[in-house]
PDB file of C-alpha atoms in Angstrom:
ATOM      1  CA  UNK A   1      -9.017 -35.254 -24.412  1.00 82.00           C
ATOM      2  CA  UNK A   2     -10.277 -31.822 -23.405  1.00 85.00           C
ATOM      3  CA  UNK A   3     -10.880 -32.958 -19.828  1.00 86.00           C
ATOM      4  CA  UNK A   4      -7.339 -34.331 -19.651  1.00 89.00           C
ATOM      5  CA  UNK A   5      -5.913 -30.979 -20.757  1.00 89.00           C
ATOM      6  CA  UNK A   6      -8.016 -29.136 -18.166  1.00 86.00           C
ATOM      7  CA  UNK A   7      -6.952 -31.550 -15.431  1.00 89.00           C
ATOM      8  CA  UNK A   8      -3.298 -31.121 -16.383  1.00 90.00           C
ATOM      9  CA  UNK A   9      -3.695 -27.328 -16.335  1.00 88.00           C
ATOM     10  CA  UNK A  10      -5.441 -27.480 -12.959  1.00 88.00           C
ATOM     11  CA  UNK A  11      -2.644 -29.663 -11.594  1.00 91.00           C
ATOM     12  CA  UNK A  12      -0.010 -27.222 -12.873  1.00 91.00           C
ATOM     13  CA  UNK A  13      -1.828 -24.248 -11.341  1.00 90.00           C
ATOM     14  CA  UNK A  14      -2.235 -25.971  -7.974  1.00 91.00           C
ATOM     15  CA  UNK A  15       1.360 -27.162  -7.924  1.00 92.00           C
ATOM     16  CA  UNK A  16       2.751 -23.721  -8.738  1.00 92.00           C
ATOM     17  CA  UNK A  17       0.513 -22.043  -6.163  1.00 91.00           C
ATOM     18  CA  UNK A  18       1.490 -24.460  -3.418  1.00 92.00           C
ATOM     19  CA  UNK A  19       5.191 -24.183  -4.291  1.00 93.00           C
ATOM     20  CA  UNK A  20       4.925 -20.389  -4.208  1.00 92.00           C
ATOM     21  CA  UNK A  21       3.469 -20.557  -0.690  1.00 91.00           C
ATOM     22  CA  UNK A  22       6.157 -22.977   0.431  1.00 92.00           C
ATOM     23  CA  UNK A  23       8.843 -20.706  -1.064  1.00 91.00           C
ATOM     24  CA  UNK A  24       7.525 -17.669   0.802  1.00 91.00           C
ATOM     25  CA  UNK A  25       7.415 -19.626   4.050  1.00 92.00           C
ATOM     26  CA  UNK A  26      10.947 -20.945   3.476  1.00 91.00           C
ATOM     27  CA  UNK A  27      12.223 -17.397   2.876  1.00 92.00           C
ATOM     28  CA  UNK A  28      10.782 -16.250   6.214  1.00 92.00           C
ATOM     29  CA  UNK A  29      12.319 -19.222   8.022  1.00 93.00           C
ATOM     30  CA  UNK A  30      15.687 -18.593   6.364  1.00 93.00           C
ATOM     31  CA  UNK A  31      15.673 -14.935   7.474  1.00 92.00           C
ATOM     32  CA  UNK A  32      14.866 -15.977  11.041  1.00 94.00           C
ATOM     33  CA  UNK A  33      17.604 -18.630  11.045  1.00 94.00           C
ATOM     34  CA  UNK A  34      20.149 -16.204   9.608  1.00 93.00           C
ATOM     35  CA  UNK A  35      19.475 -13.563  12.271  1.00 94.00           C
ATOM     36  CA  UNK A  36      19.485 -16.161  15.055  1.00 94.00           C
ATOM     37  CA  UNK A  37      22.689 -17.744  13.811  1.00 94.00           C
ATOM     38  CA  UNK A  38      24.360 -14.354  13.460  1.00 93.00           C
ATOM     39  CA  UNK A  39      23.462 -13.510  17.045  1.00 93.00           C
ATOM     40  CA  UNK A  40      24.851 -16.842  18.277  1.00 93.00           C
ATOM     41  CA  UNK A  41      27.970 -16.509  16.140  1.00 92.00           C
ATOM     42  CA  UNK A  42      28.718 -13.003  17.389  1.00 91.00           C
ATOM     43  CA  UNK A  43      28.364 -14.251  20.970  1.00 91.00           C
ATOM     44  CA  UNK A  44      30.786 -17.072  20.174  1.00 91.00           C
ATOM     45  CA  UNK A  45      33.225 -14.691  18.456  1.00 87.00           C
ATOM     46  CA  UNK A  46      33.081 -12.333  21.425  1.00 87.00           C
ATOM     47  CA  UNK A  47      34.275 -15.101  23.719  1.00 86.00           C
ATOM     48  CA  UNK A  48      36.894 -16.347  21.265  1.00 83.00           C
ATOM     49  CA  UNK A  49      38.393 -12.971  20.462  1.00 80.00           C
ATOM     50  CA  UNK A  50      38.163 -11.206  23.826  1.00 77.00           C
ATOM     51  CA  UNK A  51      38.727 -14.013  26.341  1.00 78.00           C
ATOM     52  CA  UNK A  52      40.810 -16.519  24.389  1.00 77.00           C
ATOM     53  CA  UNK A  53      42.551 -13.847  22.301  1.00 80.00           C
ATOM     54  CA  UNK A  54      42.192 -15.957  19.164  1.00 77.00           C
ATOM     55  CA  UNK A  55      43.220 -14.268  15.908  1.00 80.00           C
ATOM     56  CA  UNK A  56      40.250 -13.248  13.805  1.00 81.00           C
ATOM     57  CA  UNK A  57      40.893 -15.790  11.045  1.00 82.00           C
ATOM     58  CA  UNK A  58      41.043 -18.697  13.531  1.00 87.00           C
ATOM     59  CA  UNK A  59      37.959 -17.456  15.366  1.00 86.00           C
ATOM     60  CA  UNK A  60      36.102 -17.217  12.051  1.00 87.00           C
ATOM     61  CA  UNK A  61      37.093 -20.778  11.113  1.00 89.00           C
ATOM     62  CA  UNK A  62      35.884 -22.138  14.474  1.00 88.00           C
ATOM     63  CA  UNK A  63      32.637 -20.188  14.220  1.00 89.00           C
ATOM     64  CA  UNK A  64      32.040 -21.272  10.605  1.00 88.00           C
ATOM     65  CA  UNK A  65      32.010 -24.932  11.675  1.00 89.00           C
ATOM     66  CA  UNK A  66      28.931 -24.219  13.797  1.00 89.00           C
ATOM     67  CA  UNK A  67      27.013 -22.379  11.064  1.00 90.00           C
ATOM     68  CA  UNK A  68      24.287 -23.880   8.906  1.00 91.00           C
ATOM     69  CA  UNK A  69      23.384 -20.801   6.828  1.00 89.00           C
ATOM     70  CA  UNK A  70      25.340 -18.697   4.335  1.00 90.00           C
ATOM     71  CA  UNK A  71      27.071 -17.063   7.293  1.00 90.00           C
ATOM     72  CA  UNK A  72      29.430 -20.046   7.564  1.00 90.00           C
ATOM     73  CA  UNK A  73      30.587 -19.567   3.982  1.00 91.00           C
ATOM     74  CA  UNK A  74      31.046 -15.843   4.591  1.00 91.00           C
ATOM     75  CA  UNK A  75      33.185 -16.514   7.653  1.00 91.00           C
ATOM     76  CA  UNK A  76      35.339 -19.126   5.886  1.00 91.00           C
ATOM     77  CA  UNK A  77      35.975 -16.999   2.813  1.00 90.00           C
ATOM     78  CA  UNK A  78      36.706 -13.931   4.935  1.00 89.00           C
ATOM     79  CA  UNK A  79      39.233 -15.947   6.967  1.00 88.00           C
ATOM     80  CA  UNK A  80      40.906 -17.131   3.753  1.00 90.00           C
ATOM     81  CA  UNK A  81      41.079 -13.618   2.342  1.00 87.00           C
ATOM     82  CA  UNK A  82      42.544 -12.288   5.603  1.00 85.00           C
ATOM     83  CA  UNK A  83      45.274 -14.923   5.452  1.00 86.00           C
ATOM     84  CA  UNK A  84      46.187 -13.821   1.927  1.00 85.00           C
ATOM     85  CA  UNK A  85      47.386 -10.521   3.421  1.00 77.00           C
ATOM     86  CA  UNK A  86      46.519  -8.522   0.340  1.00 77.00           C
ATOM     87  CA  UNK A  87      46.673  -5.218   2.221  1.00 79.00           C
ATOM     88  CA  UNK A  88      42.936  -4.583   1.866  1.00 81.00           C
ATOM     89  CA  UNK A  89      40.893  -3.256   4.754  1.00 84.00           C
ATOM     90  CA  UNK A  90      38.874  -5.786   6.721  1.00 84.00           C
ATOM     91  CA  UNK A  91      35.665  -3.833   6.210  1.00 84.00           C
ATOM     92  CA  UNK A  92      36.024  -4.024   2.429  1.00 88.00           C
ATOM     93  CA  UNK A  93      36.734  -7.757   2.503  1.00 88.00           C
ATOM     94  CA  UNK A  94      33.741  -8.329   4.797  1.00 88.00           C
ATOM     95  CA  UNK A  95      31.347  -6.298   2.634  1.00 89.00           C
ATOM     96  CA  UNK A  96      32.418  -7.984  -0.596  1.00 90.00           C
ATOM     97  CA  UNK A  97      32.067 -11.433   0.916  1.00 90.00           C
ATOM     98  CA  UNK A  98      28.609 -10.634   2.301  1.00 90.00           C
ATOM     99  CA  UNK A  99      27.390  -9.377  -1.066  1.00 90.00           C
ATOM    100  CA  UNK A 100      28.846 -12.414  -2.799  1.00 90.00           C
ATOM    101  CA  UNK A 101      27.261 -15.074  -0.572  1.00 89.00           C
ATOM    102  CA  UNK A 102      24.003 -13.599   0.733  1.00 88.00           C
ATOM    103  CA  UNK A 103      21.079 -13.969  -1.678  1.00 87.00           C
ATOM    104  CA  UNK A 104      20.147 -10.493  -2.941  1.00 85.00           C
ATOM    105  CA  UNK A 105      16.426 -10.868  -2.223  1.00 86.00           C
ATOM    106  CA  UNK A 106      16.796 -12.292   1.299  1.00 86.00           C
ATOM    107  CA  UNK A 107      17.648  -9.132   3.244  1.00 86.00           C
ATOM    108  CA  UNK A 108      16.411  -5.579   3.109  1.00 87.00           C
ATOM    109  CA  UNK A 109      18.992  -2.892   2.396  1.00 89.00           C
ATOM    110  CA  UNK A 110      18.976  -1.765   6.057  1.00 91.00           C
ATOM    111  CA  UNK A 111      19.511  -5.332   7.273  1.00 89.00           C
ATOM    112  CA  UNK A 112      22.420  -5.873   4.892  1.00 89.00           C
ATOM    113  CA  UNK A 113      23.845  -2.560   6.091  1.00 89.00           C
ATOM    114  CA  UNK A 114      23.671  -3.850   9.681  1.00 89.00           C
ATOM    115  CA  UNK A 115      25.642  -6.944   8.662  1.00 90.00           C
ATOM    116  CA  UNK A 116      28.201  -4.678   6.988  1.00 89.00           C
ATOM    117  CA  UNK A 117      28.422  -2.446  10.079  1.00 88.00           C
ATOM    118  CA  UNK A 118      29.242  -5.479  12.199  1.00 87.00           C
ATOM    119  CA  UNK A 119      32.726  -5.397  10.668  1.00 85.00           C
ATOM    120  CA  UNK A 120      33.561  -2.513  13.017  1.00 84.00           C
ATOM    121  CA  UNK A 121      32.996  -4.810  15.984  1.00 81.00           C
ATOM    122  CA  UNK A 122      34.872  -7.710  14.460  1.00 82.00           C
ATOM    123  CA  UNK A 123      38.125  -5.934  13.623  1.00 79.00           C
ATOM    124  CA  UNK A 124      38.526  -3.516  16.498  1.00 75.00           C
ATOM    125  CA  UNK A 125      41.984  -3.539  18.103  1.00 74.00           C
ATOM    126  CA  UNK A 126      40.812  -2.400  21.547  1.00 78.00           C
ATOM    127  CA  UNK A 127      39.340  -5.433  23.338  1.00 79.00           C
ATOM    128  CA  UNK A 128      37.027  -3.408  25.570  1.00 83.00           C
ATOM    129  CA  UNK A 129      35.565  -1.496  22.641  1.00 85.00           C
ATOM    130  CA  UNK A 130      35.353  -4.698  20.627  1.00 83.00           C
ATOM    131  CA  UNK A 131      33.476  -6.486  23.400  1.00 86.00           C
ATOM    132  CA  UNK A 132      31.075  -3.566  23.814  1.00 88.00           C
ATOM    133  CA  UNK A 133      30.402  -3.382  20.077  1.00 88.00           C
ATOM    134  CA  UNK A 134      29.940  -7.135  19.799  1.00 88.00           C
ATOM    135  CA  UNK A 135      27.437  -7.074  22.668  1.00 90.00           C
ATOM    136  CA  UNK A 136      25.587  -4.239  20.921  1.00 92.00           C
ATOM    137  CA  UNK A 137      25.342  -6.187  17.675  1.00 91.00           C
ATOM    138  CA  UNK A 138      24.356  -9.369  19.525  1.00 92.00           C
ATOM    139  CA  UNK A 139      21.454  -7.451  21.069  1.00 93.00           C
ATOM    140  CA  UNK A 140      20.408  -6.001  17.711  1.00 93.00           C
ATOM    141  CA  UNK A 141      20.483  -9.356  15.958  1.00 93.00           C
ATOM    142  CA  UNK A 142      18.643 -10.939  18.877  1.00 94.00           C
ATOM    143  CA  UNK A 143      15.862  -8.356  18.492  1.00 95.00           C
ATOM    144  CA  UNK A 144      15.719  -8.974  14.752  1.00 94.00           C
ATOM    145  CA  UNK A 145      15.685 -12.735  15.317  1.00 94.00           C
ATOM    146  CA  UNK A 146      12.810 -12.503  17.782  1.00 94.00           C
ATOM    147  CA  UNK A 147      10.861 -10.278  15.395  1.00 93.00           C
ATOM    148  CA  UNK A 148      11.414 -12.661  12.471  1.00 93.00           C
ATOM    149  CA  UNK A 149      10.476 -15.659  14.641  1.00 93.00           C
ATOM    150  CA  UNK A 150       7.195 -13.986  15.494  1.00 93.00           C
ATOM    151  CA  UNK A 151       6.551 -13.102  11.834  1.00 91.00           C
ATOM    152  CA  UNK A 152       7.346 -16.674  10.806  1.00 91.00           C
ATOM    153  CA  UNK A 153       4.991 -18.137  13.411  1.00 90.00           C
ATOM    154  CA  UNK A 154       2.176 -15.770  12.503  1.00 89.00           C
ATOM    155  CA  UNK A 155       2.478 -15.700   8.723  1.00 89.00           C
ATOM    156  CA  UNK A 156       4.384 -18.806   7.636  1.00 84.00           C
ATOM    157  CA  UNK A 157       1.489 -21.247   7.553  1.00 83.00           C
ATOM    158  CA  UNK A 158      -0.863 -18.486   6.471  1.00 89.00           C
ATOM    159  CA  UNK A 159       1.136 -17.831   3.294  1.00 88.00           C
ATOM    160  CA  UNK A 160       1.094 -21.517   2.445  1.00 87.00           C
ATOM    161  CA  UNK A 161      -2.679 -21.806   2.980  1.00 89.00           C
ATOM    162  CA  UNK A 162      -3.428 -18.585   1.097  1.00 90.00           C
ATOM    163  CA  UNK A 163      -1.352 -19.741  -1.848  1.00 90.00           C
ATOM    164  CA  UNK A 164      -3.257 -23.039  -1.929  1.00 88.00           C
ATOM    165  CA  UNK A 165      -6.558 -21.150  -1.735  1.00 91.00           C
ATOM    166  CA  UNK A 166      -5.439 -18.868  -4.572  1.00 90.00           C
ATOM    167  CA  UNK A 167      -4.606 -21.973  -6.608  1.00 89.00           C
ATOM    168  CA  UNK A 168      -8.064 -23.415  -5.994  1.00 91.00           C
ATOM    169  CA  UNK A 169      -9.613 -20.076  -6.956  1.00 90.00           C
ATOM    170  CA  UNK A 170      -7.640 -19.973 -10.214  1.00 87.00           C
ATOM    171  CA  UNK A 171      -8.576 -23.546 -11.044  1.00 86.00           C
ATOM    172  CA  UNK A 172     -12.266 -22.772 -10.499  1.00 88.00           C
ATOM    173  CA  UNK A 173     -11.923 -19.575 -12.521  1.00 86.00           C
ATOM    174  CA  UNK A 174     -10.297 -21.311 -15.493  1.00 81.00           C
ATOM    175  CA  UNK A 175     -12.623 -24.340 -15.508  1.00 77.00           C
TER     176      UNK A 175
END
């Protein structure tokens, strides 16, 4: 009976350690995908809004169809709130929607601030300024995406293996 309890405890410790490692790796991958998708979406929106002259709500709906992360939900809800014509500023709508749909522990405060700043590029009335700002934000998100990709490649598997090793250590310690 005592051995069965120890084996169950060891199994629980190993399972929780491995799941912790997988969760950390998944978080890194999600950050990388979000930055990459934002860069691609801003490039798409630049073409839609500057060359095709699509209204922002239509451009957001088209872009949201291509998204696989929370960014798609943000774009759809922002488009819906724009169509409501409540008289609120676009920047306020954008910030509220970002805070509502982005997980609070996914981004650092500076990164969330960069997403919020992107509203200046998205709602600019001058097409030349808008294109310039969108290109600037595309470059910034591309840099962030490349950095996160490198971090994910270097540390993703390492976190998983270290968590498993920590689980083995705890099992040995408790037995």
